[in-house]
């Protein structure tokens, strides 16, 4: 059988095999398409969105249009972009009593795969979890690597605003990693649990960036992460937080930079300790905590109700009148910045240029450094240029910690 090499035409390398007079040409991949899914604000909307996704192919952009009433979790297939027309024009609102596990969720989480999904992008839309009429729902549940999330409003979710989860819906764990992803320019408001939650009993959800975003009036923490290894948390504004503003476990090459923490520990349960920034360290890699502004303002008790009323009216939030001074509750401790454990080996961290402003009570600690009771050998910290004012205990250094000014 004789093969003929075909001349390059118009820059394309084409090879044809001539067999009995027939020319067999390679089929080029289909071009990516824009797939539109238009909602009618009815019980059929979830089916409309899912049908558009299911009929799409890798590389496609699926555009959600109009107000959508969601009564089934929308499964996000891999290698696709999901976009709204605008945050005001594309609102995905959970139907009353739907009690979904999530409004939007990675396909692999729903299908209980043991490998992470791949390359999804979600942008320019609003998720309304309708927490007054539902329970247990996450706004956006991610289980894919190389993910991009931009320009979202997520509010009133009955559980976490955004959750990144190693375990699938039935608890299946990942065999691989879920890395190299970005969440940026999002506003998470009024989640019943954490604004951003990372669940990772293994070691898969590492090396993400969460930046240029706002989290307010969460029910528990603003940011709660089981695994902060390789993460960057930067340029965030966190406020009206009942528990810890940033609770980052297993810090390993972690960066916490240029965040404005307006308050933390608002629930003030007797006998509890609350943290503005909290890390425990892994050995072998350094962590940096720089240029954060950490406060314990006292937001007015009716601020959330006013904010939700403004949301219903479509107006800007009311002016926040946070009080810098005022009595702190009895039998509650507040730690503005803490490295409170080393999990193994020797922990390394640089803490510089942070500004901490307190209320002048002995129940407040500005900077807490402690190796803890884990398996860590020691903690080495360079600390310089931090302003700690009006805090009863400016700095507390525990066992196994060496503090220098660096070089």
CSV table of C-alpha atoms in Angstrom, one decimal:
chain,number,residue,atom,x,y,z
A,1,UNK,CA,0.0,0.0,0.0
A,2,UNK,CA,1.5,3.3,-1.1
A,3,UNK,CA,1.3,6.4,1.2
A,4,UNK,CA,1.4,9.9,-0.3
A,5,UNK,CA,2.6,13.0,1.8
A,6,UNK,CA,0.3,16.0,1.0
A,7,UNK,CA,1.9,19.4,0.7
A,8,UNK,CA,1.2,21.9,3.6
A,9,UNK,CA,-1.7,24.0,2.7
A,10,UNK,CA,-2.5,27.4,4.3
A,11,UNK,CA,-0.2,26.6,7.2
A,12,UNK,CA,-2.0,23.4,8.2
A,13,UNK,CA,-0.1,20.1,8.3
A,14,UNK,CA,-2.4,17.7,6.5
A,15,UNK,CA,-1.6,14.1,5.8
A,16,UNK,CA,-3.8,11.9,3.6
A,17,UNK,CA,-3.6,8.2,3.1
A,18,UNK,CA,-4.7,7.1,-0.4
A,19,UNK,CA,-6.4,3.8,-0.3
A,20,UNK,CA,-8.1,2.5,-3.4
A,21,UNK,CA,-8.6,6.0,-4.7
A,22,UNK,CA,-10.2,7.3,-1.4
A,23,UNK,CA,-8.5,10.1,0.5
A,24,UNK,CA,-9.0,9.9,4.4
A,25,UNK,CA,-8.5,13.3,6.0
A,26,UNK,CA,-8.0,13.8,9.7
A,27,UNK,CA,-11.0,15.4,11.4
A,28,UNK,CA,-10.1,18.7,13.3
A,29,UNK,CA,-11.4,19.2,16.8
A,30,UNK,CA,-14.7,21.0,17.0
A,31,UNK,CA,-14.5,24.7,17.9
A,32,UNK,CA,-15.7,25.8,21.3
A,33,UNK,CA,-19.2,27.2,21.3
A,34,UNK,CA,-21.3,29.6,23.4
A,35,UNK,CA,-24.3,27.8,24.9
A,36,UNK,CA,-27.1,30.0,26.3
A,37,UNK,CA,-29.5,28.8,28.9
A,38,UNK,CA,-32.4,31.3,29.6
A,39,UNK,CA,-34.4,30.9,32.8
A,40,UNK,CA,-38.0,31.9,33.4
A,41,UNK,CA,-37.9,32.1,37.2
A,42,UNK,CA,-39.9,28.9,37.4
A,43,UNK,CA,-39.5,25.3,38.7
A,44,UNK,CA,-38.1,24.3,35.3
A,45,UNK,CA,-35.1,26.5,35.5
A,46,UNK,CA,-32.7,24.0,37.1
A,47,UNK,CA,-33.6,21.5,34.3
A,48,UNK,CA,-32.9,24.2,31.7
A,49,UNK,CA,-29.5,25.0,33.0
A,50,UNK,CA,-28.5,21.3,33.4
A,51,UNK,CA,-29.7,20.4,29.9
A,52,UNK,CA,-27.5,23.2,28.5
A,53,UNK,CA,-24.5,21.9,30.4
A,54,UNK,CA,-25.2,18.2,29.5
A,55,UNK,CA,-25.4,19.1,25.8
A,56,UNK,CA,-22.2,21.1,25.8
A,57,UNK,CA,-18.7,19.9,25.1
A,58,UNK,CA,-15.3,20.6,26.5
A,59,UNK,CA,-14.1,24.2,25.9
A,60,UNK,CA,-17.7,25.6,25.7
A,61,UNK,CA,-18.9,28.6,27.5
A,62,UNK,CA,-22.3,28.2,29.1
A,63,UNK,CA,-24.1,31.5,29.7
A,64,UNK,CA,-26.9,31.6,32.3
A,65,UNK,CA,-29.4,34.3,31.6
A,66,UNK,CA,-32.2,35.9,33.7
A,67,UNK,CA,-33.4,35.2,37.2
A,68,UNK,CA,-33.3,31.4,37.9
A,69,UNK,CA,-35.2,29.5,40.5
A,70,UNK,CA,-33.1,26.5,41.6
A,71,UNK,CA,-34.7,23.4,42.9
A,72,UNK,CA,-31.9,20.9,42.0
A,73,UNK,CA,-28.1,21.2,42.4
A,74,UNK,CA,-26.5,22.3,39.1
A,75,UNK,CA,-23.7,19.9,38.2
A,76,UNK,CA,-20.7,21.7,36.7
A,77,UNK,CA,-18.9,19.6,34.1
A,78,UNK,CA,-15.1,19.9,33.7
A,79,UNK,CA,-13.3,22.0,31.1
A,80,UNK,CA,-16.0,24.6,30.7
A,81,UNK,CA,-16.7,28.3,31.5
A,82,UNK,CA,-19.9,29.2,33.4
A,83,UNK,CA,-20.9,32.8,33.1
A,84,UNK,CA,-23.8,35.1,33.9
A,85,UNK,CA,-24.9,38.1,31.9
A,86,UNK,CA,-24.2,40.2,35.0
A,87,UNK,CA,-24.4,39.9,38.7
A,88,UNK,CA,-27.6,41.8,38.8
A,89,UNK,CA,-29.1,40.1,35.7
A,90,UNK,CA,-28.2,36.5,36.6
A,91,UNK,CA,-29.4,35.6,40.1
A,92,UNK,CA,-29.6,31.9,41.0
A,93,UNK,CA,-32.0,31.7,43.9
A,94,UNK,CA,-32.6,28.5,45.8
A,95,UNK,CA,-36.3,27.6,45.9
A,96,UNK,CA,-38.1,27.5,49.2
A,97,UNK,CA,-37.7,24.1,50.9
A,98,UNK,CA,-35.3,22.7,48.3
A,99,UNK,CA,-32.6,22.1,51.0
A,100,UNK,CA,-30.0,21.3,48.4
A,101,UNK,CA,-26.5,20.2,49.3
A,102,UNK,CA,-25.3,23.1,47.0
A,103,UNK,CA,-26.6,25.5,44.4
A,104,UNK,CA,-23.7,24.9,42.1
A,105,UNK,CA,-21.3,21.9,42.6
A,106,UNK,CA,-18.4,20.3,40.7
A,107,UNK,CA,-19.6,17.2,38.8
A,108,UNK,CA,-16.9,15.0,40.5
A,109,UNK,CA,-18.2,15.9,44.0
A,110,UNK,CA,-21.7,14.8,43.0
A,111,UNK,CA,-20.6,11.6,41.2
A,112,UNK,CA,-18.2,10.6,44.0
A,113,UNK,CA,-15.1,10.3,41.8
A,114,UNK,CA,-11.7,9.6,43.4
A,115,UNK,CA,-9.9,12.1,41.2
A,116,UNK,CA,-10.3,15.9,41.1
A,117,UNK,CA,-12.2,17.7,38.3
A,118,UNK,CA,-10.3,19.8,35.8
A,119,UNK,CA,-10.4,23.5,34.7
A,120,UNK,CA,-13.8,25.1,35.4
A,121,UNK,CA,-14.4,28.8,35.5
A,122,UNK,CA,-17.4,30.5,37.1
A,123,UNK,CA,-17.9,34.3,36.8
A,124,UNK,CA,-20.3,37.2,36.7
A,125,UNK,CA,-23.4,35.9,38.6
A,126,UNK,CA,-25.1,36.0,41.9
A,127,UNK,CA,-26.1,33.0,44.1
A,128,UNK,CA,-28.9,33.6,46.6
A,129,UNK,CA,-29.0,30.6,49.0
A,130,UNK,CA,-32.4,31.7,50.6
A,131,UNK,CA,-31.3,30.6,54.0
A,132,UNK,CA,-34.5,31.7,55.7
A,133,UNK,CA,-36.4,29.0,53.8
A,134,UNK,CA,-33.7,26.2,53.5
A,135,UNK,CA,-31.1,24.3,55.5
A,136,UNK,CA,-27.6,22.9,54.8
A,137,UNK,CA,-26.9,24.4,51.4
A,138,UNK,CA,-23.5,25.6,50.2
A,139,UNK,CA,-23.5,28.3,47.6
A,140,UNK,CA,-20.6,27.1,45.4
A,141,UNK,CA,-19.0,23.7,46.0
A,142,UNK,CA,-15.7,23.1,44.2
A,143,UNK,CA,-13.7,19.9,43.7
A,144,UNK,CA,-11.6,20.6,40.6
A,145,UNK,CA,-8.1,21.8,40.0
A,146,UNK,CA,-7.0,24.7,37.8
A,147,UNK,CA,-10.2,26.4,38.7
A,148,UNK,CA,-11.0,30.1,38.3
A,149,UNK,CA,-13.8,32.0,40.2
A,150,UNK,CA,-14.3,35.7,39.5
A,151,UNK,CA,-16.8,38.5,40.2
A,152,UNK,CA,-19.5,36.6,42.1
A,153,UNK,CA,-22.0,37.7,44.8
A,154,UNK,CA,-22.9,34.9,47.2
A,155,UNK,CA,-25.3,35.7,49.9
A,156,UNK,CA,-27.7,34.1,52.4
A,157,UNK,CA,-26.5,30.5,52.1
A,158,UNK,CA,-27.8,28.1,54.7
A,159,UNK,CA,-24.2,26.6,55.0
A,160,UNK,CA,-20.9,27.9,53.7
A,161,UNK,CA,-20.7,30.5,51.0
A,162,UNK,CA,-17.9,28.7,49.0
A,163,UNK,CA,-16.7,25.3,50.0
A,164,UNK,CA,-13.6,23.5,48.5
A,165,UNK,CA,-13.9,19.8,49.5
A,166,UNK,CA,-11.5,16.9,49.2
A,167,UNK,CA,-14.3,14.4,50.3
A,168,UNK,CA,-17.0,13.8,47.7
A,169,UNK,CA,-20.7,13.8,48.6
A,170,UNK,CA,-20.5,10.2,50.0
A,171,UNK,CA,-17.0,10.8,51.5
A,172,UNK,CA,-14.8,9.4,48.7
A,173,UNK,CA,-11.4,10.9,49.1
A,174,UNK,CA,-9.2,12.1,46.3
A,175,UNK,CA,-6.2,10.1,45.1
A,176,UNK,CA,-4.6,13.2,43.4
A,177,UNK,CA,-4.3,16.9,44.1
A,178,UNK,CA,-6.7,19.9,43.6
A,179,UNK,CA,-4.2,22.8,43.1
A,180,UNK,CA,-3.4,25.9,41.1
A,181,UNK,CA,-6.7,27.7,41.5
A,182,UNK,CA,-7.8,31.3,42.1
A,183,UNK,CA,-10.9,32.9,43.7
A,184,UNK,CA,-11.0,36.6,43.2
A,185,UNK,CA,-13.3,39.6,43.4
A,186,UNK,CA,-16.1,37.9,45.2
A,187,UNK,CA,-18.5,39.2,47.9
A,188,UNK,CA,-19.8,36.6,50.4
A,189,UNK,CA,-22.5,37.9,52.7
A,190,UNK,CA,-24.6,36.4,55.4
A,191,UNK,CA,-23.5,32.7,55.1
A,192,UNK,CA,-25.0,30.7,57.9
A,193,UNK,CA,-21.6,29.0,58.4
A,194,UNK,CA,-18.2,30.0,57.0
A,195,UNK,CA,-17.7,32.4,54.2
A,196,UNK,CA,-14.9,30.3,52.7
A,197,UNK,CA,-14.5,26.7,53.9
A,198,UNK,CA,-11.7,24.3,52.9
A,199,UNK,CA,-12.3,20.6,53.9
A,200,UNK,CA,-9.3,18.5,53.4
A,201,UNK,CA,-8.6,15.5,55.8
A,202,UNK,CA,-5.9,14.5,53.3
A,203,UNK,CA,-3.4,16.7,51.5
A,204,UNK,CA,-5.0,17.6,48.2
A,205,UNK,CA,-6.4,21.1,48.5
A,206,UNK,CA,-3.1,23.2,48.3
A,207,UNK,CA,-1.7,26.1,46.4
A,208,UNK,CA,-4.8,28.2,45.9
A,209,UNK,CA,-5.1,32.0,45.9
A,210,UNK,CA,-8.0,33.8,47.5
A,211,UNK,CA,-7.8,37.6,46.9
A,212,UNK,CA,-9.5,41.0,46.6
A,213,UNK,CA,-12.7,39.9,48.2
A,214,UNK,CA,-15.2,40.6,51.0
A,215,UNK,CA,-16.7,38.4,53.6
A,216,UNK,CA,-19.3,39.8,56.0
A,217,UNK,CA,-21.8,38.5,58.6
A,218,UNK,CA,-20.8,34.9,58.4
A,219,UNK,CA,-22.4,32.6,60.9
A,220,UNK,CA,-19.1,31.1,62.1
A,221,UNK,CA,-15.7,32.0,60.6
A,222,UNK,CA,-14.9,34.2,57.7
A,223,UNK,CA,-12.3,31.8,56.5
A,224,UNK,CA,-11.9,28.3,57.9
A,225,UNK,CA,-9.3,26.0,56.2
A,226,UNK,CA,-8.2,22.5,57.2
A,227,UNK,CA,-5.2,22.9,54.8
A,228,UNK,CA,-3.5,26.2,54.1
A,229,UNK,CA,-0.4,24.8,52.5
A,230,UNK,CA,0.7,26.9,49.6
A,231,UNK,CA,-2.3,29.2,49.9
A,232,UNK,CA,-2.2,32.9,49.5
A,233,UNK,CA,-4.9,35.0,51.3
A,234,UNK,CA,-4.5,38.6,50.3
A,235,UNK,CA,-6.3,41.9,50.0
A,236,UNK,CA,-9.4,40.7,51.8
A,237,UNK,CA,-11.9,42.7,53.9
A,238,UNK,CA,-13.4,40.5,56.7
A,239,UNK,CA,-16.0,41.9,59.0
A,240,UNK,CA,-18.9,41.0,61.4
A,241,UNK,CA,-17.3,37.7,62.1
A,242,UNK,CA,-18.7,35.6,65.1
A,243,UNK,CA,-15.7,33.3,65.5
A,244,UNK,CA,-12.2,33.6,63.8
A,245,UNK,CA,-11.5,35.9,60.9
A,246,UNK,CA,-8.8,33.7,59.3
A,247,UNK,CA,-8.4,30.2,60.8
A,248,UNK,CA,-5.7,28.5,58.7
A,249,UNK,CA,-4.5,25.1,59.6
A,250,UNK,CA,-1.3,23.4,58.4
A,251,UNK,CA,0.4,26.5,57.1
A,252,UNK,CA,3.3,25.5,54.8
A,253,UNK,CA,4.6,28.1,52.4
A,254,UNK,CA,1.5,30.1,53.2
A,255,UNK,CA,1.1,33.9,52.7
A,256,UNK,CA,-1.5,36.0,54.6
A,257,UNK,CA,-1.0,39.5,53.3
A,258,UNK,CA,-2.6,42.9,53.3
A,259,UNK,CA,-6.0,42.0,54.8
A,260,UNK,CA,-8.3,44.3,56.7
A,261,UNK,CA,-9.9,42.5,59.6
A,262,UNK,CA,-12.5,44.8,61.0
A,263,UNK,CA,-13.6,42.5,63.9
A,264,UNK,CA,-13.7,38.9,65.1
A,265,UNK,CA,-15.2,36.9,68.0
A,266,UNK,CA,-18.5,38.7,67.9
A,267,UNK,CA,-20.4,35.8,69.4
A,268,UNK,CA,-18.3,36.1,72.6
A,269,UNK,CA,-19.2,32.8,74.3
A,270,UNK,CA,-17.9,32.6,77.8
A,271,UNK,CA,-14.8,30.5,78.2
A,272,UNK,CA,-13.8,30.7,74.5
A,273,UNK,CA,-10.8,32.2,72.7
A,274,UNK,CA,-11.3,33.9,69.4
A,275,UNK,CA,-8.6,34.8,66.8
A,276,UNK,CA,-8.1,37.5,64.2
A,277,UNK,CA,-5.5,35.4,62.3
A,278,UNK,CA,-4.6,31.9,63.4
A,279,UNK,CA,-2.1,29.5,61.9
A,280,UNK,CA,-0.4,26.3,63.0
A,281,UNK,CA,2.8,25.5,61.2
A,282,UNK,CA,4.1,22.5,59.3
A,283,UNK,CA,7.9,22.0,59.1
A,284,UNK,CA,10.1,22.3,56.1
A,285,UNK,CA,8.6,25.5,54.6
A,286,UNK,CA,8.3,29.2,55.6
A,287,UNK,CA,5.1,31.2,56.1
A,288,UNK,CA,4.7,35.0,55.9
A,289,UNK,CA,2.1,37.1,57.6
A,290,UNK,CA,2.5,40.7,56.5
A,291,UNK,CA,0.8,44.1,56.4
A,292,UNK,CA,-2.5,43.0,57.9
A,293,UNK,CA,-4.7,45.4,59.8
A,294,UNK,CA,-6.5,43.6,62.7
A,295,UNK,CA,-9.1,45.2,64.9
A,296,UNK,CA,-11.8,44.3,67.4
A,297,UNK,CA,-14.5,46.9,66.4
A,298,UNK,CA,-17.9,46.4,67.9
A,299,UNK,CA,-20.6,46.4,65.1
A,300,UNK,CA,-24.1,47.5,66.1
A,301,UNK,CA,-26.4,44.6,66.9
A,302,UNK,CA,-28.9,45.4,64.1
A,303,UNK,CA,-26.3,45.7,61.3
A,304,UNK,CA,-27.2,42.4,59.6
A,305,UNK,CA,-30.9,43.2,59.6
A,306,UNK,CA,-30.2,46.5,58.0
A,307,UNK,CA,-28.0,45.0,55.4
A,308,UNK,CA,-30.6,42.3,54.4
A,309,UNK,CA,-33.2,45.0,54.2
A,310,UNK,CA,-31.0,47.0,51.8
A,311,UNK,CA,-30.4,43.9,49.8
A,312,UNK,CA,-34.2,43.4,49.3
A,313,UNK,CA,-34.6,47.0,48.3
A,314,UNK,CA,-31.7,46.8,45.9
A,315,UNK,CA,-29.8,49.6,47.6
A,316,UNK,CA,-26.3,50.0,48.9
A,317,UNK,CA,-25.6,48.7,52.4
A,318,UNK,CA,-26.2,51.3,55.2
A,319,UNK,CA,-23.2,53.1,56.7
A,320,UNK,CA,-21.4,50.9,59.2
A,321,UNK,CA,-20.9,52.6,62.5
A,322,UNK,CA,-18.4,50.4,64.2
A,323,UNK,CA,-17.4,51.5,67.6
A,324,UNK,CA,-13.6,51.4,68.3
A,325,UNK,CA,-14.2,51.6,72.1
A,326,UNK,CA,-16.6,49.9,74.4
A,327,UNK,CA,-16.7,47.1,77.0
A,328,UNK,CA,-15.6,43.6,76.1
A,329,UNK,CA,-17.6,40.7,77.4
A,330,UNK,CA,-16.5,38.9,80.6
A,331,UNK,CA,-14.6,35.6,80.5
A,332,UNK,CA,-13.8,35.7,76.8
A,333,UNK,CA,-10.3,36.0,75.4
A,334,UNK,CA,-9.2,37.6,72.1
A,335,UNK,CA,-5.9,36.9,70.2
A,336,UNK,CA,-5.3,39.2,67.3
A,337,UNK,CA,-2.5,37.1,65.6
A,338,UNK,CA,-1.4,33.6,66.6
A,339,UNK,CA,1.0,31.0,65.6
A,340,UNK,CA,0.0,28.5,68.2
A,341,UNK,CA,1.4,25.1,67.2
A,342,UNK,CA,4.1,23.3,65.1
A,343,UNK,CA,2.8,20.0,63.8
A,344,UNK,CA,6.1,18.4,62.9
A,345,UNK,CA,9.7,19.4,62.5
A,346,UNK,CA,10.7,23.0,62.9
A,347,UNK,CA,8.2,25.7,61.9
A,348,UNK,CA,9.4,28.9,60.2
A,349,UNK,CA,7.5,32.2,59.8
A,350,UNK,CA,8.1,35.9,59.2
A,351,UNK,CA,5.6,38.4,60.8
A,352,UNK,CA,6.1,42.0,59.7
A,353,UNK,CA,4.3,45.2,59.2
A,354,UNK,CA,1.0,44.2,60.8
A,355,UNK,CA,-1.1,46.8,62.7
A,356,UNK,CA,-3.1,45.6,65.7
A,357,UNK,CA,-5.4,47.9,67.7
A,358,UNK,CA,-7.3,46.7,70.8
A,359,UNK,CA,-9.3,47.8,73.8
A,360,UNK,CA,-6.6,47.8,76.4
A,361,UNK,CA,-7.8,44.8,78.4
A,362,UNK,CA,-5.7,41.9,79.8
A,363,UNK,CA,-8.1,39.5,78.0
A,364,UNK,CA,-6.5,40.6,74.7
A,365,UNK,CA,-3.2,39.3,73.3
A,366,UNK,CA,-1.7,41.0,70.3
A,367,UNK,CA,0.8,38.4,69.1
A,368,UNK,CA,0.9,34.8,70.4
A,369,UNK,CA,3.7,32.5,69.5
A,370,UNK,CA,3.8,28.9,70.9
A,371,UNK,CA,5.1,25.6,69.7
A,372,UNK,CA,2.1,23.9,71.2
A,373,UNK,CA,1.8,20.3,72.4
A,374,UNK,CA,2.2,18.6,69.0
A,375,UNK,CA,5.1,16.8,67.5
A,376,UNK,CA,7.0,19.9,66.4
A,377,UNK,CA,10.5,20.4,67.5
A,378,UNK,CA,10.7,24.2,67.6
A,379,UNK,CA,9.4,27.4,66.0
A,380,UNK,CA,11.6,30.1,64.5
A,381,UNK,CA,10.0,33.5,63.9
A,382,UNK,CA,11.3,36.7,62.5
A,383,UNK,CA,9.1,39.5,63.8
A,384,UNK,CA,9.7,43.2,63.0
A,385,UNK,CA,7.8,46.4,62.4
A,386,UNK,CA,4.5,45.4,63.9
A,387,UNK,CA,2.4,48.0,65.6
A,388,UNK,CA,0.5,46.7,68.6
A,389,UNK,CA,-1.5,49.3,70.5
A,390,UNK,CA,-4.0,49.3,73.3
A,391,UNK,CA,-3.7,45.6,73.9
A,392,UNK,CA,-3.3,44.3,77.5
A,393,UNK,CA,-0.8,41.6,76.5
A,394,UNK,CA,1.2,42.9,73.4
A,395,UNK,CA,3.2,39.7,72.9
A,396,UNK,CA,3.2,36.2,74.5
A,397,UNK,CA,5.9,33.8,73.7
A,398,UNK,CA,5.5,30.2,74.7
A,399,UNK,CA,7.8,27.2,74.9
A,400,UNK,CA,10.1,26.1,72.0
A,401,UNK,CA,10.0,29.5,70.2
A,402,UNK,CA,13.0,31.5,69.0
A,403,UNK,CA,12.1,35.1,68.0
A,404,UNK,CA,14.5,37.4,66.1
A,405,UNK,CA,14.3,40.6,64.1
A,406,UNK,CA,15.6,38.8,61.0
A,407,UNK,CA,18.4,40.2,58.9
